[in-house]
Short mmCIF file of C-alpha atoms and ligand atoms in Angstrom, two decimals:
data_model
loop_
_atom_site.label_atom_id
_atom_site.label_comp_id
_atom_site.label_asym_id
_atom_site.label_seq_id
_atom_site.Cartn_x
_atom_site.Cartn_y
_atom_site.Cartn_z
CA UNK A 1 23.74 -23.94 -13.02
CA UNK A 2 24.11 -22.17 -16.33
CA UNK A 3 21.57 -19.33 -16.82
CA UNK A 4 20.58 -19.08 -13.12
CA UNK A 5 21.60 -15.98 -11.32
CA UNK A 6 21.22 -16.10 -7.56
CA UNK A 7 20.38 -12.76 -6.00
CA UNK A 8 20.39 -12.25 -2.26
CA UNK A 9 17.02 -11.00 -1.00
CA UNK A 10 17.17 -7.32 0.01
CA UNK A 11 17.67 -6.76 3.71
CA UNK A 12 14.50 -5.87 5.54
CA UNK A 13 13.26 -5.28 9.02
CA UNK A 14 9.88 -6.60 10.09
CA UNK A 15 8.11 -6.43 13.48
CA UNK A 16 6.33 -9.40 15.07
CA UNK A 17 2.99 -8.30 13.38
CA UNK A 18 4.68 -8.55 9.93
CA UNK A 19 4.87 -4.84 9.28
CA UNK A 20 7.81 -3.92 7.04
CA UNK A 21 9.72 -1.10 8.75
CA UNK A 22 11.71 0.95 6.22
CA UNK A 23 11.10 4.56 7.28
CA UNK A 24 13.26 6.17 9.95
CA UNK A 25 12.50 9.61 11.53
CA UNK A 26 15.62 11.03 12.96
CA UNK A 27 15.58 13.79 15.52
CA UNK A 28 18.73 16.00 15.05
CA UNK A 29 18.23 17.93 18.26
CA UNK A 30 15.67 18.39 21.04
CA UNK A 31 16.26 22.17 20.92
CA UNK A 32 13.91 24.47 19.11
CA UNK A 33 13.78 28.20 18.25
CA UNK A 34 9.99 28.22 18.96
CA UNK A 35 8.00 27.03 21.95
CA UNK A 36 4.67 25.84 20.50
CA UNK A 37 2.13 25.56 23.32
CA UNK A 38 1.03 22.00 22.55
CA UNK A 39 4.58 20.74 21.89
CA UNK A 40 6.58 21.71 24.92
CA UNK A 41 6.47 23.55 28.22
CA UNK A 42 7.63 27.12 28.09
CA UNK A 43 10.50 26.54 30.61
CA UNK A 44 11.78 23.35 28.92
CA UNK A 45 15.43 22.40 29.44
CA UNK A 46 17.24 21.20 26.41
CA UNK A 47 19.73 18.39 26.78
CA UNK A 48 23.46 19.19 26.95
CA UNK A 49 25.09 18.58 23.48
CA UNK A 50 27.32 15.80 24.84
CA UNK A 51 24.21 13.69 25.46
CA UNK A 52 23.13 14.06 21.88
CA UNK A 53 24.32 12.08 18.86
CA UNK A 54 27.34 13.67 17.18
CA UNK A 55 27.34 14.00 13.38
CA UNK A 56 29.39 10.77 12.87
CA UNK A 57 27.08 8.90 15.24
CA UNK A 58 23.99 10.02 13.42
CA UNK A 59 25.57 8.80 10.13
CA UNK A 60 26.67 5.51 11.57
CA UNK A 61 23.18 4.73 12.97
CA UNK A 62 21.53 5.70 9.71
CA UNK A 63 24.03 3.45 7.90
CA UNK A 64 23.04 0.63 10.22
CA UNK A 65 19.32 1.30 9.42
CA UNK A 66 19.97 1.49 5.76
CA UNK A 67 21.82 -1.87 5.82
CA UNK A 68 18.57 -3.31 7.30
CA UNK A 69 16.47 -1.94 4.47
CA UNK A 70 15.54 1.58 5.61
CA UNK A 71 15.12 3.61 2.44
CA UNK A 72 13.40 6.76 3.66
CA UNK A 73 14.70 9.24 6.30
CA UNK A 74 12.88 12.25 7.72
CA UNK A 75 14.90 14.78 9.70
CA UNK A 76 13.06 16.41 12.55
CA UNK A 77 13.59 17.75 16.02
CA UNK A 78 13.22 19.90 18.12
CA UNK A 79 14.01 21.98 15.13
CA UNK A 80 16.39 20.33 12.74
CA UNK A 81 17.56 23.52 11.14
CA UNK A 82 19.10 24.80 14.37
CA UNK A 83 21.53 21.89 14.41
CA UNK A 84 24.99 23.05 13.54
CA UNK A 85 26.23 21.47 10.28
CA UNK A 86 22.75 20.50 9.24
CA UNK A 87 23.64 21.00 5.46
CA UNK A 88 26.76 18.77 5.77
CA UNK A 89 24.72 16.14 7.66
CA UNK A 90 22.17 16.11 4.84
CA UNK A 91 24.93 15.62 2.32
CA UNK A 92 26.37 12.77 4.33
CA UNK A 93 22.95 11.06 4.73
CA UNK A 94 22.29 11.43 1.08
CA UNK A 95 25.46 9.61 0.23
CA UNK A 96 24.50 6.55 2.26
CA UNK A 97 23.64 3.65 -0.04
CA UNK A 98 19.99 2.60 0.10
CA UNK A 99 18.60 6.00 1.25
CA UNK A 100 16.22 6.86 -1.61
CA UNK A 101 14.16 9.64 -0.06
CA UNK A 102 15.35 12.32 2.41
CA UNK A 103 12.74 14.74 3.80
CA UNK A 104 12.60 17.21 6.72
CA UNK A 105 9.93 18.57 9.00
CA UNK A 106 10.65 22.11 10.10
CA UNK A 107 8.99 25.19 11.50
CA UNK A 108 10.42 27.05 8.47
CA UNK A 109 12.00 29.88 10.48
CA UNK A 110 15.50 29.32 9.02
CA UNK A 111 14.43 28.01 5.65
CA UNK A 112 14.77 31.35 3.79
CA UNK A 113 18.55 30.99 4.09
CA UNK A 114 18.79 27.20 4.22
CA UNK A 115 16.32 25.89 1.59
CA UNK A 116 18.74 26.23 -1.38
CA UNK A 117 21.82 24.82 0.38
CA UNK A 118 19.76 21.92 1.80
CA UNK A 119 18.36 21.15 -1.67
CA UNK A 120 21.75 21.31 -3.15
CA UNK A 121 23.02 18.94 -0.51
CA UNK A 122 20.40 16.43 -1.43
CA UNK A 123 17.25 17.08 0.66
CA UNK A 124 14.17 16.09 -1.37
CA UNK A 125 11.31 17.73 0.37
CA UNK A 126 9.95 19.61 3.41
CA UNK A 127 7.00 19.73 5.56
CA UNK A 128 6.46 23.21 7.19
CA UNK A 129 4.49 23.52 10.33
CA UNK A 130 2.03 26.45 10.09
CA UNK A 131 -1.05 26.36 12.38
CA UNK A 132 -2.55 29.78 11.67
CA UNK A 133 -2.38 32.55 9.05
CA UNK A 134 -2.87 35.24 11.64
CA UNK A 135 0.53 36.72 12.63
CA UNK A 136 -0.55 37.60 16.20
CA UNK A 137 -2.05 34.21 16.73
CA UNK A 138 1.07 32.57 15.31
CA UNK A 139 3.12 34.42 17.87
CA UNK A 140 0.89 33.23 20.69
CA UNK A 141 0.79 29.55 19.53
CA UNK A 142 4.61 29.49 19.05
CA UNK A 143 5.26 31.82 22.06
CA UNK A 144 7.66 33.85 19.90
CA UNK A 145 7.46 33.14 16.16
CA UNK A 146 7.27 35.62 13.22
CA UNK A 147 4.85 34.30 10.51
CA UNK A 148 6.35 36.45 7.82
CA UNK A 149 9.68 34.81 8.34
CA UNK A 150 8.08 31.33 7.96
CA UNK A 151 6.21 32.46 4.75
CA UNK A 152 9.54 33.57 3.29
CA UNK A 153 11.03 30.21 4.23
CA UNK A 154 8.10 28.36 2.56
CA UNK A 155 8.61 30.41 -0.66
CA UNK A 156 12.28 29.68 -0.49
CA UNK A 157 11.62 25.96 -0.24
CA UNK A 158 9.21 26.12 -3.18
CA UNK A 159 11.80 27.95 -5.28
CA UNK A 160 14.51 25.46 -4.27
CA UNK A 161 12.23 22.59 -5.51
CA UNK A 162 11.76 20.90 -2.14
CA UNK A 163 8.59 19.24 -3.43
CA UNK A 164 5.98 18.28 -2.70
CA UNK A 165 5.54 21.09 -0.14
CA UNK A 166 3.47 19.99 2.73
CA UNK A 167 2.01 22.19 5.44
CA UNK A 168 1.49 20.69 8.86
CA UNK A 169 -1.34 22.20 10.83
CA UNK A 170 -2.16 20.88 14.29
CA UNK A 171 -5.81 21.58 14.93
CA UNK A 172 -6.45 22.69 18.62
CA UNK A 173 -9.77 23.57 20.00
CA UNK A 174 -9.94 27.20 21.03
CA UNK A 175 -6.70 28.07 19.28
CA UNK A 176 -7.01 27.60 15.53
CA UNK A 177 -10.09 25.34 14.85
CA UNK A 178 -11.84 28.43 13.42
CA UNK A 179 -9.12 28.73 10.79
CA UNK A 180 -9.18 25.42 9.00
CA UNK A 181 -11.21 26.78 6.12
CA UNK A 182 -8.78 29.59 5.46
CA UNK A 183 -5.86 27.14 5.59
CA UNK A 184 -7.63 24.73 3.19
CA UNK A 185 -8.18 27.61 0.77
CA UNK A 186 -4.43 27.77 0.26
CA UNK A 187 -4.65 24.64 -1.89
CA UNK A 188 -6.83 26.37 -4.57
CA UNK A 189 -3.85 28.17 -6.01
CA UNK A 190 -0.80 26.33 -4.60
CA UNK A 191 0.04 22.72 -5.44
CA UNK A 192 0.75 22.08 -1.77
CA UNK A 193 -0.69 19.53 0.57
CA UNK A 194 -2.27 21.12 3.76
CA UNK A 195 -2.37 18.46 6.35
CA UNK A 196 -4.62 18.80 9.38
CA UNK A 197 -3.25 16.82 12.34
CA UNK A 198 -5.16 15.78 15.33
CA UNK A 199 -3.66 17.01 18.57
CA UNK A 200 -1.98 14.10 20.27
CA UNK A 201 -1.90 13.96 24.09
CA UNK A 202 1.66 13.85 25.15
CA UNK A 203 4.23 14.35 27.89
CA UNK A 204 3.65 16.86 30.68
CA UNK A 205 0.65 18.50 28.90
CA UNK A 206 -1.18 15.31 27.99
CA UNK A 207 -4.20 15.85 30.09
CA UNK A 208 -4.82 19.34 28.89
CA UNK A 209 -4.38 18.21 25.24
CA UNK A 210 -6.95 15.42 25.49
CA UNK A 211 -9.72 17.92 25.85
CA UNK A 212 -8.58 20.02 22.97
CA UNK A 213 -8.50 17.37 20.29
CA UNK A 214 -10.57 18.27 17.20
CA UNK A 215 -11.41 15.24 15.21
CA UNK A 216 -10.51 15.09 11.54
CA UNK A 217 -14.25 14.37 10.92
CA UNK A 218 -15.13 17.61 12.54
CA UNK A 219 -12.48 19.44 10.53
CA UNK A 220 -13.53 17.92 7.19
CA UNK A 221 -17.25 18.86 7.93
CA UNK A 222 -16.25 22.47 8.77
CA UNK A 223 -14.35 22.69 5.43
CA UNK A 224 -17.07 20.99 3.45
CA UNK A 225 -19.66 23.40 4.86
CA UNK A 226 -17.76 26.37 3.66
CA UNK A 227 -16.07 25.20 0.55
CA UNK A 228 -18.04 22.22 -0.86
CA UNK A 229 -17.40 18.53 -1.12
CA UNK A 230 -14.03 17.05 -0.43
CA UNK A 231 -13.15 14.40 -3.03
CA UNK A 232 -10.98 11.51 -1.77
CA UNK A 233 -7.86 11.26 -3.85
CA UNK A 234 -7.48 7.69 -5.15
CA UNK A 235 -4.39 5.64 -4.63
CA UNK A 236 -3.90 6.18 -0.81
CA UNK A 237 -1.37 3.49 0.05
CA UNK A 238 -2.21 3.04 3.77
CA UNK A 239 1.30 3.78 4.81
CA UNK A 240 0.96 7.55 4.59
CA UNK A 241 -0.71 8.65 7.79
CA UNK A 242 -2.54 11.48 5.89
CA UNK A 243 -5.76 10.46 4.16
CA UNK A 244 -5.80 12.65 1.02
CA UNK A 245 -8.66 14.80 -0.32
CA UNK A 246 -9.03 17.50 -2.93
CA UNK A 247 -11.37 20.53 -3.11
CA UNK A 248 -13.08 20.86 -6.45
CA UNK A 249 -10.78 22.78 -8.85
CA UNK A 250 -7.88 23.04 -6.39
CA UNK A 251 -4.22 22.80 -7.43
CA UNK A 252 -3.15 21.17 -4.23
CA UNK A 253 -4.72 18.71 -1.79
CA UNK A 254 -5.72 18.29 1.85
CA UNK A 255 -4.54 15.54 4.20
CA UNK A 256 -6.11 14.48 7.44
CA UNK A 257 -3.95 12.85 10.13
CA UNK A 258 -6.31 11.19 12.54
CA UNK A 259 -3.94 9.56 15.02
CA UNK A 260 -6.45 9.89 17.83
CA UNK A 261 -9.82 9.14 16.37
CA UNK A 262 -8.99 6.92 13.41
CA UNK A 263 -5.52 5.36 14.12
CA UNK A 264 -3.51 3.96 11.26
CA UNK A 265 -1.23 1.63 13.17
CA UNK A 266 -1.80 -1.30 10.81
CA UNK A 267 -0.04 0.62 7.96
CA UNK A 268 2.78 1.90 10.14
CA UNK A 269 6.25 1.48 8.56
CA UNK A 270 8.11 3.91 10.94
CA UNK A 271 10.80 3.85 13.54
CA UNK A 272 12.14 6.96 15.30
CA UNK A 273 15.61 7.78 16.36
CA UNK A 274 15.71 10.36 19.18
CA UNK A 275 18.42 13.09 19.41
CA UNK A 276 20.03 11.20 22.26
CA UNK A 277 20.25 7.98 20.14
CA UNK A 278 17.36 5.90 21.36
CA UNK A 279 15.30 3.91 18.85
CA UNK A 280 11.67 4.80 19.78
CA UNK A 281 9.37 1.98 18.61
CA UNK A 282 6.00 3.86 18.56
CA UNK A 283 5.51 7.61 18.74
CA UNK A 284 2.81 7.28 21.42
CA UNK A 285 4.49 4.51 23.61
CA UNK A 286 7.50 5.04 25.89
CA UNK A 287 9.12 1.92 24.62
CA UNK A 288 12.80 2.75 23.49
CA UNK A 289 16.03 1.00 22.92
CA UNK A 290 19.39 2.72 23.55
CA UNK A 291 21.67 2.62 20.48
CA UNK A 292 23.98 5.48 21.39
CA UNK A 293 25.42 3.86 24.45
CA UNK A 294 26.46 0.56 22.72
CA UNK A 295 27.86 2.61 19.94
CA UNK A 296 29.99 4.68 22.35
CA UNK A 297 30.92 1.53 24.15
CA UNK A 298 32.53 0.17 20.93
CA UNK A 299 29.75 -2.04 19.51
CA UNK A 300 30.68 -2.96 15.93
CA UNK A 301 28.40 -2.62 12.97
CA UNK A 302 27.04 -6.15 13.16
CA UNK A 303 26.25 -5.82 16.85
CA UNK A 304 24.37 -2.54 16.19
CA UNK A 305 22.42 -4.23 13.36
CA UNK A 306 21.46 -6.92 15.76
CA UNK A 307 20.31 -4.45 18.41
CA UNK A 308 18.27 -2.45 15.89
CA UNK A 309 16.60 -5.39 14.16
CA UNK A 310 15.74 -7.11 17.49
CA UNK A 311 14.20 -3.79 18.89
CA UNK A 312 12.27 -3.30 15.65
CA UNK A 313 10.86 -6.76 15.90
CA UNK A 314 9.16 -5.92 19.17
CA UNK A 315 7.57 -2.72 17.92
CA UNK A 316 4.25 -2.45 19.75
CA UNK A 317 1.12 -2.85 17.70
CA UNK A 318 -0.27 0.60 18.31
CA UNK A 319 -0.99 3.32 20.81
CA UNK A 320 -3.25 3.17 23.90
CA UNK A 321 -5.00 6.50 23.73
CA UNK A 322 -8.39 4.94 23.81
CA UNK A 323 -7.55 3.43 27.14
CA UNK A 324 -6.14 6.75 28.32
CA UNK A 325 -2.61 5.43 28.12
CA UNK A 326 -0.36 8.33 27.38
CA UNK A 327 3.37 8.47 26.50
CA UNK A 328 4.73 10.55 29.35
CA UNK A 329 8.48 10.08 29.36
CA UNK A 330 9.20 12.76 26.88
CA UNK A 331 7.66 15.88 25.29
CA UNK A 332 6.76 15.74 21.63
CA UNK A 333 9.73 18.14 20.88
CA UNK A 334 12.05 15.52 22.41
CA UNK A 335 10.96 12.88 19.87
CA UNK A 336 10.19 14.80 16.72
CA UNK A 337 6.59 13.78 15.78
N1 LIG B 1 10.31 21.84 14.75
C1 LIG B 1 9.74 21.11 13.66
C2 LIG B 1 8.40 21.59 13.29
O1 LIG B 1 7.88 22.58 13.80
O2 LIG B 1 7.80 21.00 12.38
C3 LIG B 1 9.85 19.63 13.77
C4 LIG B 1 9.49 19.04 15.10
S1 LIG B 1 7.76 19.07 15.52
C5 LIG B 1 7.72 18.22 17.07
C6 LIG B 1 6.97 18.10 14.30
C7 LIG B 1 5.51 18.16 14.12
O3 LIG B 1 4.85 17.68 15.29
C8 LIG B 1 4.99 19.62 13.94
O4 LIG B 1 4.22 19.67 12.86
C9 LIG B 1 4.21 19.87 15.22
O5 LIG B 1 3.14 20.80 14.97
C10 LIG B 1 3.76 18.50 15.55
N2 LIG B 1 3.31 18.40 16.95
C11 LIG B 1 3.98 18.78 18.09
N3 LIG B 1 3.21 18.49 19.14
C12 LIG B 1 2.12 17.77 18.69
C13 LIG B 1 1.03 17.14 19.39
N4 LIG B 1 0.90 17.16 20.68
N5 LIG B 1 0.08 16.58 18.59
C14 LIG B 1 0.23 16.57 17.29
N6 LIG B 1 1.24 17.05 16.58
C15 LIG B 1 2.19 17.71 17.27
#
């Protein structure tokens, strides 16, 4: 035996199609300080706090995921920054062995004050959602938001080193499809990634949304007509849903997330944990497995590992949008995108 070192293989979760699942998106709350028209109905009722995962429960379930090989966490919502204790929660997640990358998707409203404390607590990067550069239109799309506040948040995130900064822009026909060129221009001077996301039909507004999808192909064409050729950025690994391009001479890049017209299910490495503690196996399918109830009923760590790994194994191959199969059980804001 001398000279031979036996090393246990690292833990890993695979689904029945052989996809390696190592990225968990965790919704910290279903509540939000905006009401984006395509994300939730105006009169949405948020869940009572007792139904949501408490801080120690979030940490336990992430620990379980990390023990099964999850190495990347993205915090989302609702709006993750409206969760009480979000900075302490970030610190706690950062300390979990195995978590190598910790990101957040946010509307940016509270980032001006929170970017530095979040970075100090161990957050690596943020995606900020900005669908328009027009303050009046921003207020209309978000039903209340102040674009200036979000810009100050974005600048604070940049100054705090939450890089790479990504801007998420959902392209919606009749709302902001005429603005994609101006949004793309942001990348000339800023080393950001502006990501154009196809509107996904969802929840109570699915039918309305289906008719307002603007394909990535159409968005790319519009940008190229105005600003010249988009050059594909080499090295796209197939796991990042955004296909990356660059405008000639630009500091930053553009990404296109084409969930509806060019799905990327084959490269999916993601699972989602909803704020009420359900493991959601595919964003666009209603298939979920309850983890919070067993945790509250006293299931031990090994039992939770077993439930999570078994659920992950039966992750569906992909969504059924082409067949007009929509996920209807929740609004997007109740999952986190
Ligand atoms: N509140 C945070 C935010 O605004 O980024 C995080 C949650 S939000 C649900 C996450 C992302 O999903 C945002 O970029 C939002 O624009 C996007 N989103 C919401 N509804 C969508 C839909 N129907 N189709 C595509 N993206 C959507």
